[in-house]
Tab-separated table of C-alpha atoms in Angstrom:
chain	number	residue	atom	x	y	z
A	1	MET	CA	-19.794	17.978	-0.248
A	2	GLN	CA	-21.857	15.294	1.676
A	3	ARG	CA	-23.884	14.625	-1.397
A	4	PHE	CA	-20.618	14.177	-3.496
A	5	LEU	CA	-18.991	11.936	-0.851
A	6	ASP	CA	-22.288	9.728	-0.406
A	7	SER	CA	-22.651	9.303	-4.283
A	8	TYR	CA	-18.881	8.550	-4.632
A	9	VAL	CA	-18.963	5.744	-1.984
A	10	GLN	CA	-22.120	4.291	-3.510
A	11	ARG	CA	-20.970	4.360	-7.072
A	12	HIS	CA	-17.725	2.838	-6.544
A	13	GLY	CA	-18.798	0.173	-4.027
A	14	LEU	CA	-16.591	1.439	-1.064
A	15	SER	CA	-17.182	0.437	2.627
A	16	GLY	CA	-16.617	3.692	4.236
A	17	ALA	CA	-14.854	7.191	3.754
A	18	GLN	CA	-14.142	10.070	5.968
A	19	VAL	CA	-13.082	13.534	4.996
A	20	ALA	CA	-11.865	16.682	6.636
A	21	VAL	CA	-11.218	20.338	5.125
A	22	VAL	CA	-8.891	22.808	6.677
A	23	LYS	CA	-8.782	26.497	5.467
A	24	ASP	CA	-5.737	28.796	6.466
A	25	GLY	CA	-4.808	26.720	9.347
A	26	LYS	CA	-8.354	26.049	10.830
A	27	PRO	CA	-10.284	22.957	10.517
A	28	VAL	CA	-13.612	24.030	8.776
A	29	TYR	CA	-15.560	20.822	7.960
A	30	GLU	CA	-15.505	17.045	8.617
A	31	THR	CA	-17.961	14.352	7.467
A	32	ALA	CA	-18.105	10.606	6.532
A	33	SER	CA	-20.135	8.152	4.478
A	34	GLY	CA	-20.573	4.546	4.295
A	35	ASP	CA	-23.443	2.190	3.471
A	36	ARG	CA	-21.569	-1.007	4.669
A	37	ALA	CA	-19.899	0.096	7.746
A	38	GLU	CA	-20.800	2.580	10.534
A	39	VAL	CA	-18.010	5.213	9.828
A	40	THR	CA	-17.735	8.847	11.359
A	41	SER	CA	-14.924	11.265	10.979
A	42	ARG	CA	-13.496	9.882	14.285
A	43	THR	CA	-13.257	6.239	13.272
A	44	PRO	CA	-9.700	4.983	13.581
A	45	MET	CA	-8.277	3.900	10.246
A	46	ALA	CA	-4.840	2.945	9.131
A	47	ILE	CA	-3.337	5.811	7.024
A	48	ALA	CA	-0.648	3.835	5.458
A	49	SER	CA	2.202	5.555	3.788
A	50	VAL	CA	0.636	8.994	4.890
A	51	SER	CA	2.474	8.013	8.057
A	52	LYS	CA	5.714	8.966	6.257
A	53	VAL	CA	5.112	12.716	6.571
A	54	ILE	CA	4.696	12.258	10.278
A	55	THR	CA	7.885	10.277	10.479
A	56	ALA	CA	9.796	12.848	8.436
A	57	PHE	CA	8.314	15.501	10.906
A	58	ALA	CA	9.644	13.627	13.964
A	59	VAL	CA	13.190	13.465	12.373
A	60	LEU	CA	12.943	17.257	11.579
A	61	GLN	CA	12.122	18.018	15.162
A	62	LEU	CA	15.405	16.454	16.207
A	63	VAL	CA	17.196	18.555	13.471
A	64	ASP	CA	15.363	21.607	14.963
A	65	ARG	CA	16.689	20.893	18.373
A	66	GLY	CA	20.327	20.496	17.005
A	67	ARG	CA	20.309	16.801	17.905
A	68	ILE	CA	21.140	15.789	14.281
A	69	ASP	CA	21.700	17.302	10.899
A	70	LEU	CA	19.945	16.465	7.632
A	71	ASP	CA	23.231	15.953	5.836
A	72	ASP	CA	24.754	13.744	8.658
A	73	PRO	CA	25.722	10.375	7.560
A	74	VAL	CA	23.209	7.934	9.088
A	75	VAL	CA	25.958	5.825	10.587
A	76	ALA	CA	27.066	8.930	12.464
A	77	VAL	CA	23.881	9.049	14.520
A	78	LEU	CA	22.895	5.372	14.127
A	79	PRO	CA	25.948	3.292	14.555
A	80	GLU	CA	24.015	0.020	14.202
A	81	PHE	CA	23.128	0.920	10.557
A	82	ALA	CA	24.961	-1.258	7.899
A	83	VAL	CA	23.970	-2.492	4.520
A	84	ASP	CA	25.692	-5.084	2.327
A	85	ASP	CA	27.274	-2.391	0.174
A	86	PRO	CA	30.437	-0.394	0.475
A	87	ARG	CA	28.472	2.744	-0.393
A	88	GLY	CA	26.276	2.453	2.653
A	89	PRO	CA	28.167	4.700	4.973
A	90	ALA	CA	27.526	7.580	2.507
A	91	ILE	CA	23.746	7.659	3.063
A	92	THR	CA	22.598	10.752	4.852
A	93	VAL	CA	19.554	11.444	6.897
A	94	ARG	CA	18.058	13.608	4.021
A	95	GLN	CA	18.349	10.787	1.489
A	96	LEU	CA	16.374	8.497	3.788
A	97	LEU	CA	13.547	10.965	3.873
A	98	SER	CA	13.655	11.848	0.172
A	99	HIS	CA	13.889	8.213	-1.124
A	100	THR	CA	17.370	8.908	-2.537
A	101	SER	CA	19.380	6.637	-0.241
A	102	GLY	CA	19.696	3.772	-2.768
A	103	LEU	CA	17.759	1.413	-0.336
A	104	PRO	CA	15.496	-0.862	-2.321
A	105	ASN	CA	11.819	-1.564	-1.553
A	106	PRO	CA	11.584	-5.449	-1.707
A	107	THR	CA	8.107	-7.017	-1.926
A	108	LEU	CA	9.199	-9.872	0.333
A	109	VAL	CA	10.987	-9.241	3.664
A	110	PRO	CA	11.556	-11.379	6.710
A	111	PRO	CA	9.404	-10.633	9.517
A	112	ALA	CA	10.442	-8.174	12.449
A	113	ASN	CA	9.033	-7.297	15.622
A	114	SER	CA	10.894	-4.106	16.378
A	115	LEU	CA	12.666	-1.339	14.520
A	116	ARG	CA	15.970	-2.625	15.793
A	117	GLN	CA	15.539	-6.065	14.318
A	118	ARG	CA	14.458	-4.384	11.033
A	119	VAL	CA	17.553	-2.267	10.750
A	120	SER	CA	19.732	-5.231	11.789
A	121	GLN	CA	18.355	-7.323	8.935
A	122	LEU	CA	19.610	-4.675	6.481
A	123	ARG	CA	23.009	-5.966	6.762
A	124	THR	CA	22.466	-8.475	4.105
A	125	ILE	CA	20.737	-6.063	1.541
A	126	PRO	CA	22.828	-4.338	-1.162
A	127	LEU	CA	21.900	-0.833	-2.453
A	128	SER	CA	20.127	-0.559	-5.744
A	129	SER	CA	21.988	2.784	-6.556
A	130	ALA	CA	24.525	5.092	-5.268
A	131	PRO	CA	23.239	7.269	-2.472
A	132	GLY	CA	21.989	10.673	-3.512
A	133	THR	CA	21.804	9.751	-7.301
A	134	ALA	CA	18.428	8.341	-7.882
A	135	TYR	CA	14.849	8.255	-6.621
A	136	GLU	CA	13.574	4.980	-5.381
A	137	TYR	CA	10.530	4.732	-2.980
A	138	SER	CA	11.724	2.769	-0.062
A	139	ASN	CA	9.775	1.623	3.043
A	140	LEU	CA	13.064	0.374	4.377
A	141	GLY	CA	14.427	3.906	4.482
A	142	TYR	CA	11.584	5.023	6.795
A	143	HIS	CA	12.080	2.166	9.013
A	144	VAL	CA	15.649	3.295	9.429
A	145	ALA	CA	14.390	6.876	10.049
A	146	ALA	CA	12.081	5.696	12.783
A	147	ARG	CA	14.715	3.684	14.479
A	148	LEU	CA	17.100	6.849	14.204
A	149	VAL	CA	14.268	8.873	16.110
A	150	GLU	CA	14.381	6.167	18.692
A	151	VAL	CA	18.065	6.043	19.232
A	152	VAL	CA	18.601	9.860	19.123
A	153	SER	CA	15.611	10.666	21.357
A	154	GLY	CA	16.031	7.840	23.717
A	155	GLU	CA	12.320	6.895	23.387
A	156	PRO	CA	10.328	4.202	21.726
A	157	PHE	CA	9.007	5.519	18.274
A	158	GLN	CA	5.450	5.180	19.265
A	159	GLN	CA	5.980	6.985	22.662
A	160	TYR	CA	8.008	9.673	20.892
A	161	LEU	CA	5.134	10.404	18.420
A	162	ASP	CA	2.507	10.389	21.325
A	163	ARG	CA	4.604	12.899	23.491
A	164	HIS	CA	5.928	15.194	20.836
A	165	VAL	CA	3.251	15.181	18.055
A	166	PHE	CA	0.044	13.604	18.776
A	167	ASP	CA	-0.664	14.841	22.392
A	168	PRO	CA	0.413	18.445	21.838
A	169	LEU	CA	-1.987	18.554	18.844
A	170	GLY	CA	-4.987	16.869	20.650
A	171	MET	CA	-4.900	14.048	18.334
A	172	ARG	CA	-6.549	11.723	20.791
A	173	ASP	CA	-7.552	8.888	18.387
A	174	THR	CA	-4.145	8.735	16.668
A	175	TYR	CA	-1.245	6.342	17.534
A	176	SER	CA	1.372	4.405	15.791
A	177	VAL	CA	1.982	0.602	15.780
A	178	VAL	CA	5.170	-1.475	15.240
A	179	THR	CA	3.374	-4.336	13.255
A	180	LYS	CA	0.113	-4.623	11.437
A	181	SER	CA	-2.042	-6.639	13.883
A	182	ASP	CA	-5.600	-6.947	15.201
A	183	THR	CA	-5.582	-3.363	16.851
A	184	THR	CA	-8.569	-1.081	16.147
A	185	GLY	CA	-7.982	0.546	12.672
A	186	MET	CA	-5.917	-2.206	11.210
A	187	SER	CA	-8.409	-5.335	11.607
A	188	ASP	CA	-11.605	-4.195	9.947
A	189	GLY	CA	-10.533	-3.236	6.443
A	190	HIS	CA	-11.641	-4.255	3.087
A	191	VAL	CA	-10.647	-4.848	-0.465
A	192	THR	CA	-12.846	-4.058	-3.466
A	193	ALA	CA	-14.142	-6.534	-5.911
A	194	TYR	CA	-16.799	-6.261	-8.628
A	195	GLY	CA	-18.166	-3.179	-7.042
A	196	ALA	CA	-18.457	-4.479	-3.526
A	197	ALA	CA	-16.143	-4.376	-0.467
A	198	LEU	CA	-14.972	-7.644	1.040
A	199	PRO	CA	-13.825	-7.569	4.461
A	200	LEU	CA	-10.503	-9.056	4.925
A	201	ARG	CA	-7.699	-8.796	7.748
A	202	GLU	CA	-4.816	-6.624	6.876
A	203	MET	CA	-1.728	-8.447	5.786
A	204	ALA	CA	0.623	-8.769	8.708
A	205	GLY	CA	4.054	-7.210	8.670
A	206	MET	CA	6.396	-4.577	9.997
A	207	ASN	CA	5.477	-0.981	9.240
A	208	ALA	CA	6.630	1.316	12.114
A	209	GLY	CA	7.773	4.552	10.522
A	210	SER	CA	6.733	3.721	6.920
A	211	GLY	CA	2.985	3.111	7.370
A	212	GLY	CA	1.983	2.349	10.993
A	213	VAL	CA	0.049	5.401	12.178
A	214	VAL	CA	-3.823	4.820	12.720
A	215	SER	CA	-5.748	8.202	12.670
A	216	THR	CA	-8.979	9.907	11.892
A	217	ALA	CA	-10.176	12.721	9.537
A	218	HIS	CA	-10.787	14.827	12.623
A	219	ASP	CA	-7.270	14.191	13.928
A	220	LEU	CA	-5.431	14.677	10.583
A	221	ALA	CA	-7.295	18.075	10.163
A	222	LEU	CA	-5.584	19.165	13.393
A	223	TRP	CA	-2.153	17.972	11.771
A	224	LEU	CA	-2.805	19.821	8.667
A	225	ALA	CA	-3.752	22.908	10.444
A	226	MET	CA	-0.599	22.968	12.400
A	227	VAL	CA	1.533	22.325	9.188
A	228	GLN	CA	-0.412	25.331	7.548
A	229	ARG	CA	0.443	27.454	10.528
A	230	GLY	CA	4.039	26.874	10.071
A	231	GLY	CA	4.539	24.176	12.821
A	232	VAL	CA	2.527	25.940	15.626
A	233	ALA	CA	-0.106	24.003	17.575
A	234	THR	CA	-3.487	25.613	18.320
A	235	ASP	CA	-2.412	26.561	21.805
A	236	GLY	CA	0.673	28.477	20.282
A	237	THR	CA	3.232	25.687	21.140
A	238	ARG	CA	5.791	25.596	18.276
A	239	LEU	CA	6.436	21.834	17.265
A	240	LEU	CA	8.641	22.692	14.446
A	241	SER	CA	10.298	25.739	12.978
A	242	GLU	CA	8.754	27.330	9.814
A	243	LYS	CA	12.018	27.145	7.913
A	244	LEU	CA	12.000	23.202	8.388
A	245	ILE	CA	8.237	22.922	7.505
A	246	LYS	CA	9.168	24.798	4.211
A	247	GLU	CA	12.246	22.464	3.701
A	248	SER	CA	10.006	19.427	4.013
A	249	PHE	CA	8.043	20.750	0.985
A	250	ARG	CA	11.041	21.554	-1.188
A	251	ARG	CA	11.796	19.271	-3.998
A	252	GLN	CA	14.996	17.430	-2.743
A	253	PRO	CA	18.179	16.766	-4.946
A	254	ALA	CA	17.659	13.718	-7.152
A	255	ALA	CA	14.250	13.175	-5.784
A	256	GLY	CA	12.052	14.662	-8.598
A	257	SER	CA	8.768	15.971	-7.227
A	258	THR	CA	9.416	14.538	-3.645
A	259	GLY	CA	10.267	16.631	-0.618
A	260	LEU	CA	10.896	15.156	2.908
A	261	GLY	CA	7.918	12.808	3.029
A	262	TRP	CA	5.823	15.190	1.008
A	263	GLN	CA	5.192	15.041	-2.806
A	264	HIS	CA	4.318	17.782	-5.286
A	265	THR	CA	1.340	16.759	-7.605
A	266	SER	CA	1.218	18.070	-11.095
A	267	THR	CA	-1.265	15.630	-12.515
A	268	ALA	CA	-4.374	17.563	-11.359
A	269	GLN	CA	-5.354	20.986	-10.806
A	270	PRO	CA	-4.872	23.064	-8.817
A	271	ALA	CA	-1.326	22.207	-7.873
A	272	ARG	CA	-0.880	20.699	-4.494
A	273	ILE	CA	1.568	19.106	-2.016
A	274	GLY	CA	0.361	15.875	-0.537
A	275	LYS	CA	1.029	12.238	0.238
A	276	ASP	CA	-1.070	9.146	-0.386
A	277	GLY	CA	-0.904	5.727	1.115
A	278	SER	CA	-2.404	2.284	1.008
A	279	LEU	CA	-1.951	-0.982	2.791
A	280	THR	CA	-3.701	-4.113	1.449
A	281	ARG	CA	-7.149	-3.211	3.164
A	282	TYR	CA	-6.834	0.613	3.677
A	283	SER	CA	-5.934	3.792	1.891
A	284	ALA	CA	-5.715	7.476	2.565
A	285	ARG	CA	-4.548	10.801	1.351
A	286	ILE	CA	-3.616	14.306	2.552
A	287	ASP	CA	-3.395	17.495	0.412
A	288	LEU	CA	-2.202	21.002	0.785
A	289	VAL	CA	-3.356	23.544	-1.758
A	290	PRO	CA	-0.968	26.479	-1.541
A	291	GLY	CA	-2.974	28.518	-4.078
A	292	SER	CA	-6.178	28.653	-2.052
A	293	GLY	CA	-5.113	27.950	1.546
A	294	TYR	CA	-7.212	24.772	1.651
A	295	ALA	CA	-6.054	21.364	2.930
A	296	VAL	CA	-7.855	18.026	2.800
A	297	ALA	CA	-7.595	14.562	4.446
A	298	VAL	CA	-9.285	11.426	3.090
A	299	LEU	CA	-9.275	8.145	4.775
A	300	LEU	CA	-10.940	4.846	3.475
A	301	ASN	CA	-11.307	1.567	5.285
A	302	SER	CA	-10.880	-0.221	1.927
A	303	TYR	CA	-8.217	-0.616	-0.798
A	304	THR	CA	-8.824	-0.768	-4.490
A	305	PRO	CA	-6.028	-2.450	-6.565
A	306	THR	CA	-6.607	-0.537	-9.802
A	307	PHE	CA	-7.750	2.830	-8.751
A	308	LYS	CA	-6.705	5.636	-6.416
A	309	HIS	CA	-9.978	6.513	-4.766
A	310	PRO	CA	-8.553	8.842	-2.010
A	311	PHE	CA	-6.792	11.117	-4.726
A	312	GLU	CA	-10.044	11.408	-6.759
A	313	ILE	CA	-12.264	12.092	-3.557
A	314	SER	CA	-9.601	14.731	-2.494
A	315	THR	CA	-9.599	16.294	-5.972
A	316	GLY	CA	-13.531	16.541	-5.810
A	317	VAL	CA	-13.525	17.907	-2.196
A	318	ILE	CA	-11.008	20.613	-3.271
A	319	ASP	CA	-13.072	21.499	-6.363
A	320	ILE	CA	-16.094	21.831	-4.185
A	321	ALA	CA	-14.341	23.943	-1.516
A	322	GLU	CA	-13.057	26.208	-4.209
A	323	GLY	CA	-16.420	26.567	-5.753
A	324	ARG	CA	-16.314	24.234	-8.639
A	325	ALA	CA	-18.537	21.340	-9.447
A	326	ALA	CA	-17.531	17.728	-8.716
A	327	THR	CA	-18.838	14.474	-9.865
A	328	PRO	CA	-18.237	10.856	-8.577
A	329	GLY	CA	-16.894	9.829	-12.071
A	330	PRO	CA	-17.277	6.336	-13.753
A	331	PRO	CA	-16.796	3.161	-11.655
A	332	THR	CA	-13.486	2.360	-13.546
A	333	ALA	CA	-12.310	-0.314	-11.075
A	334	THR	CA	-15.662	-2.050	-10.958
A	335	ILE	CA	-15.668	-1.975	-14.954
A	336	ILE	CA	-12.285	-3.584	-14.891
A	337	ASP	CA	-13.379	-6.176	-12.388
A	338	LEU	CA	-16.325	-7.084	-14.442
A	339	VAL	CA	-14.324	-7.461	-17.610
A	340	LEU	CA	-12.201	-9.740	-15.666
A	341	ALA	CA	-15.396	-11.610	-14.545
A	342	LEU	CA	-16.449	-12.135	-18.089
A	343	ILE	CA	-13.055	-13.538	-18.931
A	344	THR	CA	-13.392	-15.896	-16.003
A	345	VAL	CA	-16.669	-17.211	-17.176
A	346	GLY	CA	-15.212	-17.713	-20.713
A	347	VAL	CA	-12.109	-19.657	-19.227
A	348	ALA	CA	-14.577	-21.745	-17.262
A	349	ALA	CA	-16.753	-22.450	-20.217
A	350	LEU	CA	-13.787	-23.504	-22.312
A	351	ALA	CA	-12.748	-25.794	-19.442
A	352	VAL	CA	-16.181	-27.466	-19.490
A	353	ARG	CA	-16.090	-27.768	-23.316
A	354	GLY	CA	-12.603	-29.263	-23.001
A	355	ALA	CA	-13.788	-31.726	-20.363
A	356	VAL	CA	-16.885	-32.945	-22.408
A	357	ARG	CA	-14.800	-33.299	-25.491
A	358	HIS	CA	-11.683	-35.010	-23.942
A	359	GLY	CA	-12.666	-38.210	-25.416
A	360	PRO	CA	-12.072	-37.259	-29.028
A	361	TRP	CA	-8.777	-35.572	-27.908
A	362	VAL	CA	-7.642	-38.881	-26.255
A	363	GLU	CA	-8.823	-40.886	-29.342
A	364	ARG	CA	-6.577	-38.807	-31.613
A	365	ARG	CA	-3.444	-39.055	-29.553
A	366	ARG	CA	-3.668	-42.478	-27.975
A	367	SER	CA	-0.897	-43.826	-30.217
A	368	PHE	CA	1.336	-40.893	-29.826
A	369	PRO	CA	4.718	-41.538	-27.920
A	370	ILE	CA	4.787	-40.319	-24.352
A	371	TRP	CA	7.153	-37.561	-24.974
A	372	ARG	CA	4.933	-36.154	-27.670
A	373	ILE	CA	1.896	-36.334	-25.329
A	374	ALA	CA	3.806	-34.713	-22.435
A	375	LEU	CA	4.583	-31.843	-24.860
A	376	ARG	CA	0.984	-31.427	-25.506
A	377	LEU	CA	-0.110	-31.410	-21.822
A	378	LEU	CA	2.800	-29.117	-20.451
A	379	PRO	CA	1.311	-25.909	-21.485
A	380	GLN	CA	-1.773	-26.573	-19.586
A	381	LEU	CA	0.184	-26.894	-16.427
A	382	ILE	CA	1.983	-23.538	-16.604
A	383	ILE	CA	-0.875	-21.610	-15.011
A	384	PRO	CA	-1.354	-24.232	-12.272
A	385	ALA	CA	2.390	-24.148	-11.521
A	386	ALA	CA	2.242	-20.378	-11.383
A	387	ALA	CA	-0.597	-20.598	-9.016
A	388	VAL	CA	1.372	-22.887	-6.807
A	389	GLY	CA	4.155	-20.341	-6.806
A	390	VAL	CA	1.926	-17.265	-5.977
A	391	PHE	CA	-0.262	-19.049	-3.212
A	392	LEU	CA	2.208	-21.537	-1.700
A	393	VAL	CA	5.825	-20.807	-2.497
A	394	MET	CA	5.883	-16.848	-2.295
A	395	PRO	CA	4.465	-16.689	1.130
A	396	ALA	CA	7.160	-19.019	2.419
A	397	ILE	CA	10.095	-17.183	0.912
A	398	LYS	CA	12.373	-15.452	3.390
A	399	ASN	CA	9.970	-16.590	6.164
A	400	ASN	CA	7.801	-13.634	5.457
A	401	SER	CA	4.376	-13.417	7.142
A	402	ALA	CA	2.002	-13.402	4.041
A	403	THR	CA	-0.699	-16.173	3.617
A	404	PRO	CA	-2.430	-17.507	0.624
A	405	LEU	CA	-5.436	-15.295	1.587
A	406	ASP	CA	-3.174	-12.334	1.505
A	407	ALA	CA	-2.250	-13.204	-2.043
A	408	PHE	CA	-5.947	-13.467	-2.998
A	409	GLY	CA	-6.741	-10.164	-1.396
A	410	LEU	CA	-4.204	-8.303	-3.520
A	411	TRP	CA	-6.690	-8.384	-6.319
A	412	PRO	CA	-9.515	-10.695	-5.864
A	413	ALA	CA	-11.019	-10.361	-9.433
A	414	ALA	CA	-7.666	-11.228	-10.871
A	415	MET	CA	-6.955	-13.981	-8.582
A	416	ILE	CA	-10.190	-15.615	-9.299
A	417	LEU	CA	-9.463	-15.678	-12.901
A	418	PHE	CA	-6.082	-16.968	-12.153
A	419	LEU	CA	-7.310	-19.821	-9.975
A	420	THR	CA	-10.200	-20.660	-12.471
A	421	ALA	CA	-7.575	-20.968	-15.187
A	422	ALA	CA	-5.233	-23.113	-12.925
A	423	VAL	CA	-8.135	-25.458	-11.903
A	424	ALA	CA	-9.213	-25.645	-15.580
A	425	GLY	CA	-5.688	-26.566	-16.509
A	426	LEU	CA	-5.415	-29.323	-13.729
A	427	LEU	CA	-8.792	-30.584	-14.627
A	428	LEU	CA	-8.302	-30.932	-18.340
A	429	THR	CA	-4.713	-32.524	-17.809
A	430	ALA	CA	-6.054	-35.059	-15.230
A	431	LEU	CA	-9.016	-35.904	-17.639
A	432	ARG	CA	-6.717	-36.410	-20.525
A	433	ILE	CA	-4.187	-38.374	-18.711
A	434	ARG	CA	-6.770	-40.706	-17.219
A	435	GLY	CA	-8.399	-41.152	-20.711
A	436	LEU	CA	-4.954	-41.933	-22.267
A	437	VAL	CA	-4.167	-44.568	-19.603
A	438	MET	CA	-7.713	-46.319	-19.874
A	439	SER	CA	-7.445	-46.203	-23.586
A	440	ARG	CA	-4.057	-48.010	-23.612
A	441	ARG	CA	-5.107	-50.422	-21.222
A	442	SER	CA	-8.077	-51.194	-23.284
A	443	GLN	CA	-5.853	-51.688	-26.310
A	444	GLN	CA	-3.588	-54.073	-24.256
A	445	SER	CA	-6.639	-56.099	-23.153
A	446	ALA	CA	-7.889	-56.394	-26.593
A	447	ALA	CA	-4.381	-57.618	-27.819
């Protein structure tokens, strides 16, 4: 297993990876690998949307204690909740957890510094579908679920998780944050490009409940072991009833393969129940394999835009644990980036060629009317205009906290191609306009 992980990290240009294996409710193995960062199985890393299974677990604890019911309307237990849609009062707690509430998942949202503030912002957001009728993944739904935990329990969400989940399980290096910040496990991530891992800060933003947990492979093994034991901690303390553990796995109405936080995976064998997640610099996955009793946790301090490495690593680890061979596979993401690099070089070469030959272009068109010249030049400005939109306008929409560097980090290889094409378009346009102006001035002087 160590050989597989080492070769996978090296072949795919990852910064660091950590893995833990659980069997029938007992952690049995943990390891780590990384040739660009000092990583162990106890290095804190953001687990992104894997946090959702923990948020759902916290909500189910309140159900277990009789404080709420899964089919309660959210407004009955969280009166401050409202959306810009008359169907909003019909949303239930179950629908929040199964992504069937109708709440959308907008790319750009205003910044928020607390769950209370985030929930208040929903008053201007309409639903994308009627509650309980369609699946639509929604981080907003899990922000609401986390706020519900705060209001019903009377404790801040992070404190609730510490007292009722992390501390009882001995998850000493696990904690939850409200916003992505410079905290350990959020500030030293990477994004992959051209087979390398580029260190970049995590994009700022509100992620409590939806993706705010920082953990380790060692701690997630303790979590998975408890889940396999039906909600019982190592010391025998019951954290959740076995009935509700099973309910969290069950495919929910109108949710397809999704349970309450968990998702059934049918795209790989053996069948598993799991959850993956990614921020812009971290990615992770957990899996339960009912057929063999194994469970796996994978954490990476990197994000790859075009490939789900945690899923592939988890699949390989499961194969090895169950006695099958596993290989690291081809570096698909690196190949995609290198193809983009070749296209980038081609675009740059064409730009140089156009710059060198701008004189003949000007000569052929110096007698054209201005409107005709403008029609010739406008297509060259489409990509530069789009670049302004992506890097300058979009970060300013709704006062969100994204920066131009964040936009670049979403997919560096593609953004380098995009910027190269934008610069090429601006350069050629500027050269041709300058040439036309000088040519016409020369004609006027001669006349």
